């Protein structure tokens, strides 16, 4: 997917996703050696966005399999379109000379199979990025189904047969750690821990989205994010939510968050009733803003 390490580095920089050299090196090696990358860390830390940044850097597309409890092979790989098969049978039956053996083979061909994201990822002429998102939501049986794909880059599908990869996709597995991913998948993957960014890095992320704002504004957003995540909220803010907050402040014409803005900003900061009540406590929001101010000064000092 990448002719050189420098091409990947420049591509990620151009996509606006800020990563360290360790992550960039791991991604480059995984792409070169055809290994999946397992990204593990808290929700909202940027794991999914990294997959899209890699695709953008490679000028390719993302095939995304969003995992959830109860997902099955039909959703992941695909299934035969029974209505289309029946239509074909009805049309063939009107013919006086039907070769039923050949028709059965035709009905179980690729033309009548509606592909899911796993199969589609194998059929691209040039590599795509296959994102298997929130893998921790599925059971071990579903994990086991992925092993053939990630080991020999093929899928064995009943009646359809074995489909080998036209090109080997770059596979990104993400986990929010609701359940431990099994060792067979871990053995096949390069592992990257993805945490919420440091205040300095988050300030740089905000700067990319709001380039017309001041250095103090960027550091202030990063400081507020660090303060919120340190408050043991039920739903700590993700990077994307902090970016939403930054955009909202620009719409309101504000350069910083003050205690008086609590009620206006609660819908953006508190995403559960328990968190809303916590921020509504007397002096609670003012205390949060004080903490944010301290972190902002640290961020400004580091940048300086």
Tab-separated table of C-alpha atoms in Angstrom:
chain	number	residue	atom	x	y	z
A	1	UNK	CA	0.000	0.000	0.000
A	2	UNK	CA	2.935	2.342	0.663
A	3	UNK	CA	6.140	2.436	-1.333
A	4	UNK	CA	8.102	3.887	1.574
A	5	UNK	CA	7.896	4.881	5.208
A	6	UNK	CA	8.157	8.509	4.135
A	7	UNK	CA	5.110	8.146	1.871
A	8	UNK	CA	3.033	6.859	4.791
A	9	UNK	CA	4.292	9.590	7.116
A	10	UNK	CA	3.445	12.302	4.618
A	11	UNK	CA	0.076	10.716	3.860
A	12	UNK	CA	-0.947	10.600	7.522
A	13	UNK	CA	0.220	14.173	8.032
A	14	UNK	CA	-1.805	15.303	5.023
A	15	UNK	CA	-4.892	13.468	6.357
A	16	UNK	CA	-4.689	15.520	9.564
A	17	UNK	CA	-4.223	12.546	11.881
A	18	UNK	CA	-1.386	13.134	14.331
A	19	UNK	CA	0.539	9.988	15.304
A	20	UNK	CA	3.883	9.261	16.898
A	21	UNK	CA	6.764	7.494	15.180
A	22	UNK	CA	6.017	4.184	16.930
A	23	UNK	CA	2.487	4.042	15.511
A	24	UNK	CA	3.630	5.084	12.052
A	25	UNK	CA	6.358	2.429	12.042
A	26	UNK	CA	3.956	-0.283	13.205
A	27	UNK	CA	1.449	0.642	10.492
A	28	UNK	CA	4.146	0.625	7.813
A	29	UNK	CA	5.462	-2.771	8.890
A	30	UNK	CA	1.941	-4.209	9.081
A	31	UNK	CA	1.141	-2.948	5.580
A	32	UNK	CA	4.400	-4.349	4.199
A	33	UNK	CA	4.170	-7.727	5.946
A	34	UNK	CA	0.390	-8.115	5.471
A	35	UNK	CA	-0.395	-8.215	9.181
A	36	UNK	CA	-3.553	-6.941	10.882
A	37	UNK	CA	-3.225	-4.141	13.420
A	38	UNK	CA	-5.132	-4.481	16.709
A	39	UNK	CA	-5.922	-1.082	18.216
A	40	UNK	CA	-7.022	-1.293	21.825
A	41	UNK	CA	-7.977	1.491	24.195
A	42	UNK	CA	-10.828	3.569	25.611
A	43	UNK	CA	-13.781	4.592	23.461
A	44	UNK	CA	-13.329	7.906	21.710
A	45	UNK	CA	-9.530	7.829	21.653
A	46	UNK	CA	-9.249	7.875	17.850
A	47	UNK	CA	-8.910	4.187	16.933
A	48	UNK	CA	-11.540	4.152	14.205
A	49	UNK	CA	-10.316	7.440	12.765
A	50	UNK	CA	-6.810	6.004	12.381
A	51	UNK	CA	-8.197	3.406	9.944
A	52	UNK	CA	-9.746	6.173	7.840
A	53	UNK	CA	-6.518	8.183	7.992
A	54	UNK	CA	-4.551	5.172	6.711
A	55	UNK	CA	-7.032	4.743	3.865
A	56	UNK	CA	-6.754	8.433	3.038
A	57	UNK	CA	-2.954	8.198	3.069
A	58	UNK	CA	-3.125	5.210	0.708
A	59	UNK	CA	-5.767	6.827	-1.537
A	60	UNK	CA	-8.057	3.854	-1.057
A	61	UNK	CA	-11.439	3.076	0.521
A	62	UNK	CA	-12.568	1.625	3.839
A	63	UNK	CA	-14.719	-1.484	4.064
A	64	UNK	CA	-16.169	-1.303	7.574
A	65	UNK	CA	-17.635	-4.176	9.540
A	66	UNK	CA	-19.330	-2.681	12.589
A	67	UNK	CA	-19.484	-5.417	15.204
A	68	UNK	CA	-22.342	-5.838	17.649
A	69	UNK	CA	-23.681	-8.526	19.944
A	70	UNK	CA	-25.390	-11.205	17.872
A	71	UNK	CA	-23.783	-10.371	14.528
A	72	UNK	CA	-23.518	-13.438	12.273
A	73	UNK	CA	-21.657	-14.582	9.173
A	74	UNK	CA	-24.478	-13.410	6.887
A	75	UNK	CA	-23.857	-9.809	7.953
A	76	UNK	CA	-20.066	-10.126	7.856
A	77	UNK	CA	-19.480	-12.296	4.767
A	78	UNK	CA	-22.802	-12.183	2.923
A	79	UNK	CA	-25.560	-14.554	1.851
A	80	UNK	CA	-27.368	-15.821	-1.224
A	81	UNK	CA	-30.128	-13.572	-2.520
A	82	UNK	CA	-33.021	-16.020	-2.333
A	83	UNK	CA	-35.509	-13.725	-4.073
A	84	UNK	CA	-33.148	-13.329	-7.022
A	85	UNK	CA	-32.573	-17.072	-7.122
A	86	UNK	CA	-36.338	-17.704	-7.166
A	87	UNK	CA	-36.810	-15.187	-9.953
A	88	UNK	CA	-34.154	-16.963	-12.001
A	89	UNK	CA	-35.815	-20.353	-11.413
A	90	UNK	CA	-39.218	-18.978	-12.423
A	91	UNK	CA	-37.842	-17.550	-15.650
A	92	UNK	CA	-35.901	-20.704	-16.510
A	93	UNK	CA	-38.943	-22.889	-15.780
A	94	UNK	CA	-40.799	-21.212	-18.630
A	95	UNK	CA	-38.258	-22.629	-21.022
A	96	UNK	CA	-38.988	-26.016	-22.562
A	97	UNK	CA	-35.393	-27.159	-22.175
A	98	UNK	CA	-33.996	-26.583	-18.696
A	99	UNK	CA	-30.751	-28.221	-17.649
A	100	UNK	CA	-31.424	-28.402	-13.917
A	101	UNK	CA	-27.924	-29.487	-12.941
A	102	UNK	CA	-26.399	-26.479	-14.639
A	103	UNK	CA	-29.078	-24.239	-13.164
A	104	UNK	CA	-28.221	-25.417	-9.645
A	105	UNK	CA	-24.572	-24.560	-10.220
A	106	UNK	CA	-25.574	-21.153	-11.588
A	107	UNK	CA	-27.820	-20.401	-8.609
A	108	UNK	CA	-24.916	-21.029	-6.239
A	109	UNK	CA	-22.551	-18.749	-8.138
A	110	UNK	CA	-21.140	-15.378	-7.147
A	111	UNK	CA	-23.784	-13.561	-9.224
A	112	UNK	CA	-26.496	-14.594	-6.759
A	113	UNK	CA	-24.440	-13.931	-3.625
A	114	UNK	CA	-24.867	-10.602	-1.845
A	115	UNK	CA	-21.434	-9.831	-0.373
A	116	UNK	CA	-20.782	-8.411	3.077
A	117	UNK	CA	-17.771	-6.242	3.982
A	118	UNK	CA	-15.372	-9.169	4.560
A	119	UNK	CA	-15.944	-10.619	1.103
A	120	UNK	CA	-15.985	-7.222	-0.586
A	121	UNK	CA	-12.603	-6.428	0.973
A	122	UNK	CA	-11.075	-9.468	-0.754
A	123	UNK	CA	-12.479	-8.566	-4.163
A	124	UNK	CA	-10.795	-5.194	-4.679
A	125	UNK	CA	-8.220	-5.153	-7.469
A	126	UNK	CA	-5.973	-2.985	-5.286
A	127	UNK	CA	-5.846	-3.156	-1.471
A	128	UNK	CA	-8.503	-1.455	0.606
A	129	UNK	CA	-8.571	-0.895	4.365
A	130	UNK	CA	-10.773	-3.445	6.129
A	131	UNK	CA	-11.967	-1.984	9.437
A	132	UNK	CA	-13.414	-4.523	11.878
A	133	UNK	CA	-14.699	-2.102	14.474
A	134	UNK	CA	-15.432	-2.855	18.151
A	135	UNK	CA	-14.441	-6.506	17.929
A	136	UNK	CA	-14.827	-6.825	21.690
A	137	UNK	CA	-18.619	-6.852	21.226
A	138	UNK	CA	-18.647	-10.278	19.517
A	139	UNK	CA	-18.080	-13.766	20.931
A	140	UNK	CA	-15.169	-16.150	20.427
A	141	UNK	CA	-17.015	-18.107	17.741
A	142	UNK	CA	-17.170	-15.000	15.572
A	143	UNK	CA	-13.481	-14.345	16.256
A	144	UNK	CA	-12.672	-17.870	15.082
A	145	UNK	CA	-14.494	-17.212	11.814
A	146	UNK	CA	-12.018	-14.412	11.106
A	147	UNK	CA	-8.932	-16.607	11.457
A	148	UNK	CA	-9.069	-18.044	7.929
A	149	UNK	CA	-9.311	-14.562	6.467
A	150	UNK	CA	-6.436	-13.188	8.535
A	151	UNK	CA	-4.220	-16.245	8.043
A	152	UNK	CA	-4.480	-17.194	4.367
A	153	UNK	CA	-6.557	-14.304	2.977
A	154	UNK	CA	-9.481	-16.345	1.789
A	155	UNK	CA	-13.036	-17.201	2.835
A	156	UNK	CA	-14.645	-20.632	2.606
A	157	UNK	CA	-18.360	-20.116	2.002
A	158	UNK	CA	-20.830	-23.047	1.927
A	159	UNK	CA	-22.167	-23.725	-1.614
A	160	UNK	CA	-20.260	-20.756	-3.040
A	161	UNK	CA	-16.810	-22.255	-2.443
A	162	UNK	CA	-13.470	-20.749	-1.462
A	163	UNK	CA	-12.902	-17.117	-2.416
A	164	UNK	CA	-9.265	-16.053	-2.496
A	165	UNK	CA	-8.179	-12.442	-2.198
A	166	UNK	CA	-7.746	-10.423	-5.371
A	167	UNK	CA	-5.613	-8.119	-3.222
A	168	UNK	CA	-4.703	-8.344	0.458
A	169	UNK	CA	-6.494	-5.641	2.460
A	170	UNK	CA	-4.916	-3.711	5.288
A	171	UNK	CA	-6.878	-4.917	8.317
A	172	UNK	CA	-7.547	-2.750	11.366
A	173	UNK	CA	-9.181	-4.393	14.386
A	174	UNK	CA	-10.417	-2.126	17.176
A	175	UNK	CA	-11.428	-2.955	20.734
A	176	UNK	CA	-12.793	-0.835	23.587
A	177	UNK	CA	-11.884	-3.682	25.975
A	178	UNK	CA	-15.414	-4.660	26.959
A	179	UNK	CA	-14.158	-8.231	26.503
A	180	UNK	CA	-10.658	-9.622	26.102
A	181	UNK	CA	-9.812	-10.442	22.499
A	182	UNK	CA	-8.628	-14.057	22.164
A	183	UNK	CA	-4.982	-15.063	21.775
A	184	UNK	CA	-5.350	-16.549	18.235
A	185	UNK	CA	-6.237	-13.106	16.863
A	186	UNK	CA	-3.613	-11.402	19.002
A	187	UNK	CA	-0.905	-13.738	17.667
A	188	UNK	CA	-1.704	-12.725	14.108
A	189	UNK	CA	-1.778	-8.992	14.788
A	190	UNK	CA	0.517	-6.103	15.560
A	191	UNK	CA	-0.697	-4.519	18.792
A	192	UNK	CA	-1.034	-0.790	19.389
A	193	UNK	CA	-2.318	0.806	22.558
A	194	UNK	CA	-4.378	3.927	21.802
A	195	UNK	CA	-5.054	6.246	24.734
A	196	UNK	CA	-6.626	9.668	24.867
A	197	UNK	CA	-4.032	12.162	23.635
A	198	UNK	CA	-1.831	14.277	25.838
A	199	UNK	CA	-2.884	17.895	26.277
A	200	UNK	CA	-0.114	18.998	23.896
A	201	UNK	CA	-1.194	16.560	21.175
A	202	UNK	CA	-4.885	17.375	21.611
A	203	UNK	CA	-4.097	21.070	21.291
A	204	UNK	CA	-2.421	20.272	17.965
A	205	UNK	CA	-5.473	18.259	16.842
A	206	UNK	CA	-7.779	21.177	17.696
A	207	UNK	CA	-5.422	23.545	15.854
A	208	UNK	CA	-5.807	21.519	12.663
A	209	UNK	CA	-9.607	21.872	12.839
A	210	UNK	CA	-9.660	25.529	13.953
A	211	UNK	CA	-6.549	27.041	12.327
A	212	UNK	CA	-7.857	30.602	12.658
A	213	UNK	CA	-8.021	30.432	16.463
A	214	UNK	CA	-5.299	31.428	18.885
A	215	UNK	CA	-2.747	29.197	20.555
A	216	UNK	CA	-4.477	29.944	23.857
A	217	UNK	CA	-7.805	28.678	22.456
A	218	UNK	CA	-6.250	25.401	21.287
A	219	UNK	CA	-4.526	24.863	24.625
A	220	UNK	CA	-7.746	25.752	26.442
A	221	UNK	CA	-9.685	23.042	24.621
A	222	UNK	CA	-6.971	20.505	25.422
A	223	UNK	CA	-6.913	21.588	29.064
A	224	UNK	CA	-10.690	21.259	29.362
A	225	UNK	CA	-10.570	17.794	27.784
A	226	UNK	CA	-7.952	16.650	30.282
A	227	UNK	CA	-9.972	18.067	33.174
A	228	UNK	CA	-13.185	16.362	32.034
A	229	UNK	CA	-11.447	12.995	31.625
A	230	UNK	CA	-10.004	13.346	35.096
A	231	UNK	CA	-13.431	13.796	36.667
A	232	UNK	CA	-14.432	10.122	36.451
A	233	UNK	CA	-17.446	10.852	34.310
A	234	UNK	CA	-19.637	7.978	33.122
A	235	UNK	CA	-19.012	9.145	29.562
A	236	UNK	CA	-15.705	11.017	29.281
A	237	UNK	CA	-15.416	13.131	26.136
A	238	UNK	CA	-13.915	11.683	22.989
A	239	UNK	CA	-11.567	13.616	20.734
A	240	UNK	CA	-14.423	14.215	18.282
A	241	UNK	CA	-16.600	15.675	21.061
A	242	UNK	CA	-13.860	18.134	22.016
A	243	UNK	CA	-13.637	19.161	18.370
A	244	UNK	CA	-17.425	19.649	18.359
A	245	UNK	CA	-17.080	21.849	21.446
A	246	UNK	CA	-14.350	23.910	19.786
A	247	UNK	CA	-16.540	24.449	16.728
A	248	UNK	CA	-19.504	25.376	18.942
A	249	UNK	CA	-17.455	27.996	20.793
A	250	UNK	CA	-16.426	29.529	17.486
A	251	UNK	CA	-20.103	29.736	16.464
A	252	UNK	CA	-20.891	31.430	19.791
A	253	UNK	CA	-17.988	33.829	19.347
A	254	UNK	CA	-16.249	32.656	22.516
A	255	UNK	CA	-12.528	32.090	23.001
A	256	UNK	CA	-12.703	30.280	26.330
A	257	UNK	CA	-15.078	28.412	28.607
A	258	UNK	CA	-16.118	30.222	31.796
A	259	UNK	CA	-18.160	29.019	34.802
A	260	UNK	CA	-21.075	31.175	33.625
A	261	UNK	CA	-21.372	29.102	30.443
A	262	UNK	CA	-22.273	25.909	32.332
A	263	UNK	CA	-25.931	25.605	31.349
A	264	UNK	CA	-25.279	26.461	27.703
A	265	UNK	CA	-22.519	23.880	27.352
A	266	UNK	CA	-23.994	21.046	29.407
A	267	UNK	CA	-25.589	19.383	26.326
A	268	UNK	CA	-22.120	19.208	24.779
A	269	UNK	CA	-20.206	18.127	27.890
A	270	UNK	CA	-22.538	15.780	29.782
A	271	UNK	CA	-23.916	12.808	27.849
A	272	UNK	CA	-25.604	10.978	30.749
A	273	UNK	CA	-27.941	12.153	33.510
A	274	UNK	CA	-25.393	11.194	36.182
A	275	UNK	CA	-22.699	13.300	34.486
A	276	UNK	CA	-25.104	16.209	34.096
A	277	UNK	CA	-25.934	16.129	37.803
A	278	UNK	CA	-22.244	15.920	38.678
A	279	UNK	CA	-21.444	19.034	36.677
A	280	UNK	CA	-24.525	20.795	38.111
A	281	UNK	CA	-23.340	20.407	41.691
A	282	UNK	CA	-22.631	23.664	43.510
A	283	UNK	CA	-19.180	24.908	42.523
A	284	UNK	CA	-18.681	21.697	40.549
A	285	UNK	CA	-18.428	23.318	37.145
A	286	UNK	CA	-16.332	26.179	38.500
A	287	UNK	CA	-13.942	23.622	39.986
A	288	UNK	CA	-13.760	21.857	36.633
A	289	UNK	CA	-12.908	25.122	34.867
A	290	UNK	CA	-10.211	25.813	37.472
A	291	UNK	CA	-8.649	22.415	36.772
A	292	UNK	CA	-8.898	23.051	33.049
A	293	UNK	CA	-7.113	26.387	33.481
A	294	UNK	CA	-4.212	24.682	35.272
A	295	UNK	CA	-3.861	22.111	32.493
A	296	UNK	CA	-4.089	24.868	29.890
A	297	UNK	CA	-1.138	26.686	31.461
A	298	UNK	CA	0.820	23.425	31.415
A	299	UNK	CA	0.018	22.930	27.746
A	300	UNK	CA	1.005	26.493	26.895
A	301	UNK	CA	4.256	26.056	28.784
A	302	UNK	CA	5.059	22.850	26.939
A	303	UNK	CA	4.336	24.447	23.570
A	304	UNK	CA	6.458	27.459	24.459
